[in-house]
Short mmCIF file of N, CA and C in Angstrom, two decimals:
data_model
loop_
_atom_site.label_atom_id
_atom_site.label_comp_id
_atom_site.label_asym_id
_atom_site.label_seq_id
_atom_site.Cartn_x
_atom_site.Cartn_y
_atom_site.Cartn_z
N MET I 1 -8.75 -10.21 -2.95
CA MET I 1 -7.65 -11.19 -3.78
C MET I 1 -8.52 -11.25 -5.50
N ALA I 2 -9.60 -11.00 -5.19
CA ALA I 2 -10.68 -12.20 -6.35
C ALA I 2 -10.72 -10.71 -7.62
N ALA I 3 -10.96 -9.46 -6.96
CA ALA I 3 -11.14 -8.45 -7.08
C ALA I 3 -10.36 -7.83 -7.68
N LEU I 4 -8.52 -8.88 -7.36
CA LEU I 4 -7.51 -7.99 -7.99
C LEU I 4 -7.07 -8.81 -9.21
N ARG I 5 -7.31 -9.90 -9.16
CA ARG I 5 -7.56 -10.89 -10.30
C ARG I 5 -8.15 -10.46 -11.07
N LYS I 6 -9.92 -10.33 -11.09
CA LYS I 6 -10.60 -9.91 -12.11
C LYS I 6 -9.87 -8.64 -12.90
N GLU I 7 -8.75 -7.87 -11.86
CA GLU I 7 -8.95 -6.51 -12.67
C GLU I 7 -7.38 -7.03 -13.63
N ASN I 8 -7.03 -8.27 -13.52
CA ASN I 8 -5.19 -8.86 -13.81
C ASN I 8 -4.59 -8.03 -13.74
N ILE I 9 -4.14 -8.01 -12.09
CA ILE I 9 -3.22 -7.12 -11.30
C ILE I 9 -3.00 -8.63 -10.02
N GLU I 10 -1.58 -9.16 -10.32
CA GLU I 10 -0.52 -10.25 -9.49
C GLU I 10 -0.18 -9.82 -8.58
N ILE I 11 -0.73 -10.34 -7.25
CA ILE I 11 0.08 -10.48 -5.75
C ILE I 11 0.91 -11.04 -5.49
N LEU I 12 2.09 -10.99 -5.62
CA LEU I 12 3.39 -12.07 -5.78
C LEU I 12 3.62 -12.51 -4.10
N ASP I 13 2.58 -12.02 -3.17
CA ASP I 13 2.99 -11.99 -1.19
C ASP I 13 1.97 -10.95 -1.00
N ILE I 14 1.61 -11.49 0.11
CA ILE I 14 1.02 -10.43 1.50
C ILE I 14 1.92 -10.49 2.63
N PHE I 15 2.25 -9.24 3.09
CA PHE I 15 2.80 -8.98 4.01
C PHE I 15 2.50 -8.47 5.04
N ARG I 16 1.73 -8.58 6.14
CA ARG I 16 0.82 -8.31 7.21
C ARG I 16 1.44 -7.82 9.22
N CYS I 17 1.27 -7.42 9.36
CA CYS I 17 1.99 -7.28 10.48
C CYS I 17 0.60 -7.50 11.99
N PRO I 18 1.11 -9.24 12.47
CA PRO I 18 0.30 -9.58 13.70
C PRO I 18 0.19 -9.12 15.01
N HIS I 19 1.08 -7.92 14.94
CA HIS I 19 0.82 -7.07 16.39
C HIS I 19 0.35 -6.48 16.82
N SER I 20 -0.35 -5.99 18.16
CA SER I 20 -1.64 -4.90 18.36
C SER I 20 -0.19 -3.68 18.42
N ARG I 21 -1.48 -2.52 17.91
CA ARG I 21 -0.83 -1.03 18.10
C ARG I 21 0.28 -0.26 19.27
N LYS I 22 -0.32 -1.60 20.46
CA LYS I 22 0.41 -1.52 21.53
C LYS I 22 1.58 -1.99 21.88
N SER I 23 2.24 -2.95 21.51
CA SER I 23 3.60 -3.75 20.99
C SER I 23 4.86 -2.96 20.61
N LYS I 24 4.33 -1.99 19.88
CA LYS I 24 5.39 -0.56 19.18
C LYS I 24 6.87 -1.91 17.73
N CYS I 25 5.82 -2.76 18.17
CA CYS I 25 6.72 -3.49 16.73
C CYS I 25 7.64 -2.37 15.63
N ASN I 26 8.61 -2.79 15.16
CA ASN I 26 8.75 -2.50 13.49
C ASN I 26 7.77 -3.03 12.42
N CYS I 27 6.97 -3.66 12.97
CA CYS I 27 6.26 -4.00 11.39
C CYS I 27 4.64 -3.25 11.45
N HIS I 28 4.87 -2.26 12.29
CA HIS I 28 3.24 -1.83 12.13
C HIS I 28 3.80 -0.93 11.65
N LYS I 29 2.16 -0.51 10.99
CA LYS I 29 2.90 0.65 10.28
C LYS I 29 2.23 2.02 10.81
N PRO I 30 3.05 3.37 10.89
CA PRO I 30 4.16 3.34 9.91
C PRO I 30 5.53 3.35 9.97
N SER I 31 5.77 2.09 11.06
CA SER I 31 7.02 1.64 10.76
C SER I 31 7.51 1.00 9.68
N PRO I 32 8.51 1.11 9.09
CA PRO I 32 9.20 0.61 7.85
C PRO I 32 8.94 -0.87 7.19
N GLY I 33 8.77 -1.59 8.51
CA GLY I 33 9.28 -3.20 8.91
C GLY I 33 8.57 -3.92 7.30
N LEU I 34 7.73 -3.74 7.12
CA LEU I 34 6.39 -4.14 6.05
C LEU I 34 7.98 -4.25 5.05
N ILE I 35 7.55 -3.22 4.64
CA ILE I 35 8.23 -2.55 2.91
C ILE I 35 10.00 -3.27 3.52
N VAL I 36 10.29 -3.17 4.50
CA VAL I 36 11.40 -4.14 4.43
C VAL I 36 11.76 -5.57 4.85
N GLN I 37 10.47 -6.48 4.93
CA GLN I 37 10.27 -7.69 5.03
C GLN I 37 10.40 -7.46 3.14
N ALA I 38 9.97 -6.89 2.33
CA ALA I 38 9.14 -7.55 1.27
C ALA I 38 10.82 -6.57 0.38
N LEU I 39 11.34 -5.60 0.72
CA LEU I 39 13.31 -5.75 -0.16
C LEU I 39 13.60 -7.50 0.24
N ASN I 40 13.82 -7.27 1.69
CA ASN I 40 14.24 -8.74 1.54
C ASN I 40 14.42 -9.59 0.90
N LYS I 41 12.84 -10.07 1.01
CA LYS I 41 12.59 -11.23 -0.45
C LYS I 41 12.29 -11.19 -1.12
N TYR I 42 12.75 -9.80 -2.06
CA TYR I 42 12.20 -9.45 -3.47
C TYR I 42 13.19 -8.45 -3.37
N PRO I 43 14.74 -8.81 -3.45
CA PRO I 43 15.74 -7.53 -3.39
C PRO I 43 15.60 -7.00 -5.09
N ASP I 44 15.23 -7.12 -5.84
CA ASP I 44 15.00 -6.31 -7.26
C ASP I 44 14.07 -5.79 -7.41
N ILE I 45 13.04 -5.52 -5.84
CA ILE I 45 12.02 -4.59 -6.34
C ILE I 45 12.42 -3.23 -6.50
N ASP I 46 11.53 -2.77 -7.75
CA ASP I 46 12.41 -1.27 -7.88
C ASP I 46 11.68 -0.02 -7.03
N LEU I 47 11.93 0.64 -5.67
CA LEU I 47 11.18 0.98 -4.83
C LEU I 47 10.69 3.06 -5.52
N GLU I 48 11.41 3.61 -7.10
CA GLU I 48 11.15 4.11 -7.23
C GLU I 48 10.13 4.27 -8.71
N SER I 49 9.61 2.76 -9.17
CA SER I 49 8.69 2.76 -10.39
C SER I 49 7.49 1.65 -9.48
N SER I 50 7.83 2.05 -8.04
CA SER I 50 6.70 1.02 -6.91
C SER I 50 5.41 2.56 -6.66
N ILE I 51 4.59 1.61 -6.26
CA ILE I 51 3.55 2.60 -5.93
C ILE I 51 2.84 2.10 -4.80
N TYR I 52 2.31 2.23 -3.76
CA TYR I 52 1.53 2.00 -2.31
C TYR I 52 0.26 2.21 -2.50
N ILE I 53 -0.42 1.71 -2.30
CA ILE I 53 -2.23 1.52 -2.00
C ILE I 53 -2.16 1.38 -0.55
N GLY I 54 -3.33 2.36 -0.24
CA GLY I 54 -3.88 1.99 1.35
C GLY I 54 -4.44 3.12 1.43
N ASN I 55 -5.35 3.34 2.69
CA ASN I 55 -6.83 3.97 3.06
C ASN I 55 -6.40 4.85 4.17
N SER I 56 -5.36 4.77 4.91
CA SER I 56 -5.02 5.23 5.67
C SER I 56 -4.01 6.20 5.75
N ILE I 57 -3.90 7.09 7.04
CA ILE I 57 -2.63 7.85 7.24
C ILE I 57 -1.62 7.81 7.77
N SER I 58 -1.50 6.17 7.86
CA SER I 58 -0.26 5.77 8.37
C SER I 58 0.33 5.26 7.22
N ASP I 59 -0.69 5.10 6.83
CA ASP I 59 -0.13 4.53 5.18
C ASP I 59 0.58 5.33 4.25
N LEU I 60 -0.19 6.08 4.01
CA LEU I 60 0.26 7.14 3.66
C LEU I 60 2.33 7.52 4.01
N ALA I 61 1.92 7.44 5.32
CA ALA I 61 3.13 8.30 6.30
C ALA I 61 4.34 7.03 5.53
N LEU I 62 3.67 5.71 5.68
CA LEU I 62 4.52 4.60 5.41
C LEU I 62 5.31 5.11 3.45
N ALA I 63 4.19 5.04 2.83
CA ALA I 63 4.70 5.52 1.42
C ALA I 63 5.40 6.88 1.46
N ASN I 64 4.63 7.99 1.56
CA ASN I 64 6.24 9.21 2.01
C ASN I 64 7.79 8.24 2.37
N GLU I 65 7.49 7.65 3.25
CA GLU I 65 9.48 7.25 4.22
C GLU I 65 10.00 6.78 2.81
N PHE I 66 9.05 6.01 2.04
CA PHE I 66 10.43 5.26 1.54
C PHE I 66 9.83 6.40 0.17
N ARG I 67 9.35 7.77 -0.55
CA ARG I 67 10.01 8.10 -1.31
C ARG I 67 8.45 7.02 -2.44
N LEU I 68 7.16 6.80 -2.52
CA LEU I 68 6.73 5.94 -3.02
C LEU I 68 5.06 7.04 -2.86
N GLU I 69 4.34 6.94 -4.41
CA GLU I 69 3.32 7.54 -4.39
C GLU I 69 2.31 6.99 -4.18
N PHE I 70 1.72 7.36 -3.78
CA PHE I 70 0.27 7.40 -2.38
C PHE I 70 -0.99 6.97 -3.73
N PHE I 71 -1.71 5.94 -3.39
CA PHE I 71 -2.84 5.93 -3.57
C PHE I 71 -4.02 5.79 -2.87
N ARG I 72 -4.81 7.04 -2.17
CA ARG I 72 -6.07 6.04 -1.76
C ARG I 72 -6.84 5.74 -2.39
N LEU I 73 -7.40 4.39 -1.59
CA LEU I 73 -8.31 3.63 -2.28
C LEU I 73 -9.41 4.15 -0.65
N GLU I 74 -10.73 4.45 -1.23
CA GLU I 74 -11.36 5.21 -0.43
C GLU I 74 -12.88 4.12 0.12
N PHE I 75 -12.63 3.81 1.63
CA PHE I 75 -13.62 3.34 1.98
C PHE I 75 -13.30 2.89 3.18
N TYR I 76 -14.48 2.11 4.31
CA TYR I 76 -14.94 2.64 5.30
C TYR I 76 -15.48 3.66 6.16
N GLY I 77 -15.33 4.82 5.42
CA GLY I 77 -15.49 6.06 5.90
C GLY I 77 -14.41 6.83 6.50
N ILE I 78 -12.77 6.54 5.56
CA ILE I 78 -12.11 7.02 6.81
C ILE I 78 -12.31 8.24 5.57
N ASN I 79 -11.81 9.24 6.50
CA ASN I 79 -11.57 10.38 5.39
C ASN I 79 -10.33 11.34 5.94
N PHE I 80 -9.77 12.12 4.30
CA PHE I 80 -8.19 12.84 4.82
C PHE I 80 -7.99 12.86 3.07
N ASN I 81 -7.74 13.82 3.24
CA ASN I 81 -7.53 14.42 1.83
C ASN I 81 -5.49 14.18 1.08
N CYS I 82 -5.40 13.52 -0.04
CA CYS I 82 -4.01 12.79 -0.40
C CYS I 82 -4.70 13.30 -1.76
N LYS I 83 -3.48 13.89 -2.37
CA LYS I 83 -3.69 13.61 -4.07
C LYS I 83 -3.93 12.03 -4.90
N ASN I 84 -3.96 11.39 -4.24
CA ASN I 84 -4.76 11.22 -6.04
C ASN I 84 -5.71 9.75 -5.28
N GLN I 85 -6.72 10.19 -5.16
CA GLN I 85 -8.34 9.50 -4.26
C GLN I 85 -8.90 8.80 -5.43
N PHE I 86 -9.10 7.20 -5.16
CA PHE I 86 -10.10 6.25 -5.88
C PHE I 86 -11.01 5.58 -4.70
N ASP I 87 -11.70 5.28 -5.79
CA ASP I 87 -12.84 4.55 -5.36
C ASP I 87 -13.11 2.72 -5.39
N SER I 88 -12.53 2.46 -6.40
CA SER I 88 -11.75 0.81 -6.63
C SER I 88 -10.02 0.97 -7.60
N LEU I 89 -10.04 -0.44 -7.17
CA LEU I 89 -8.61 -0.60 -7.86
C LEU I 89 -8.77 -0.87 -9.24
N SER I 90 -10.00 -0.95 -9.34
CA SER I 90 -9.96 -0.52 -11.22
C SER I 90 -10.00 0.70 -11.00
N GLN I 91 -10.13 1.94 -10.68
CA GLN I 91 -9.85 3.46 -11.62
C GLN I 91 -8.39 3.65 -11.01
N ILE I 92 -7.63 2.66 -10.05
CA ILE I 92 -6.16 3.03 -10.26
C ILE I 92 -5.15 2.64 -10.80
N ARG I 93 -6.06 0.94 -11.69
CA ARG I 93 -4.87 0.81 -12.55
C ARG I 93 -4.89 1.43 -13.68
N LYS I 94 -6.85 1.75 -13.87
CA LYS I 94 -6.63 2.93 -15.34
C LYS I 94 -5.79 3.68 -15.87
N TYR I 95 -5.83 4.76 -14.43
CA TYR I 95 -4.87 5.88 -13.76
C TYR I 95 -3.91 5.95 -14.19
N ILE I 96 -3.14 4.30 -13.94
CA ILE I 96 -1.33 3.81 -13.92
C ILE I 96 -0.95 3.87 -14.83
N LEU I 97 -2.45 3.19 -15.28
CA LEU I 97 -1.76 2.37 -17.15
C LEU I 97 -1.77 3.02 -17.96
#
């Protein structure tokens, strides 16, 4: 969160899945539950102008389901290719602004 604040990026809320993968809940990525929760709490979210930042194939799958532009933040040695790959939030911020 400090890194985001340093880049003047405001986070309104955090949505997380507390369940294990085995639970097969609706909020474990790539299931849509977390984005649905956000849309229910903040109905003015404009998905057409929203982006999704993640680091996993399940993040990419969820972004694709909602037709969100996906930005891969590279860390933890997870390796997969996608169109928009960045090493830091600062790089993503510069690219989208």
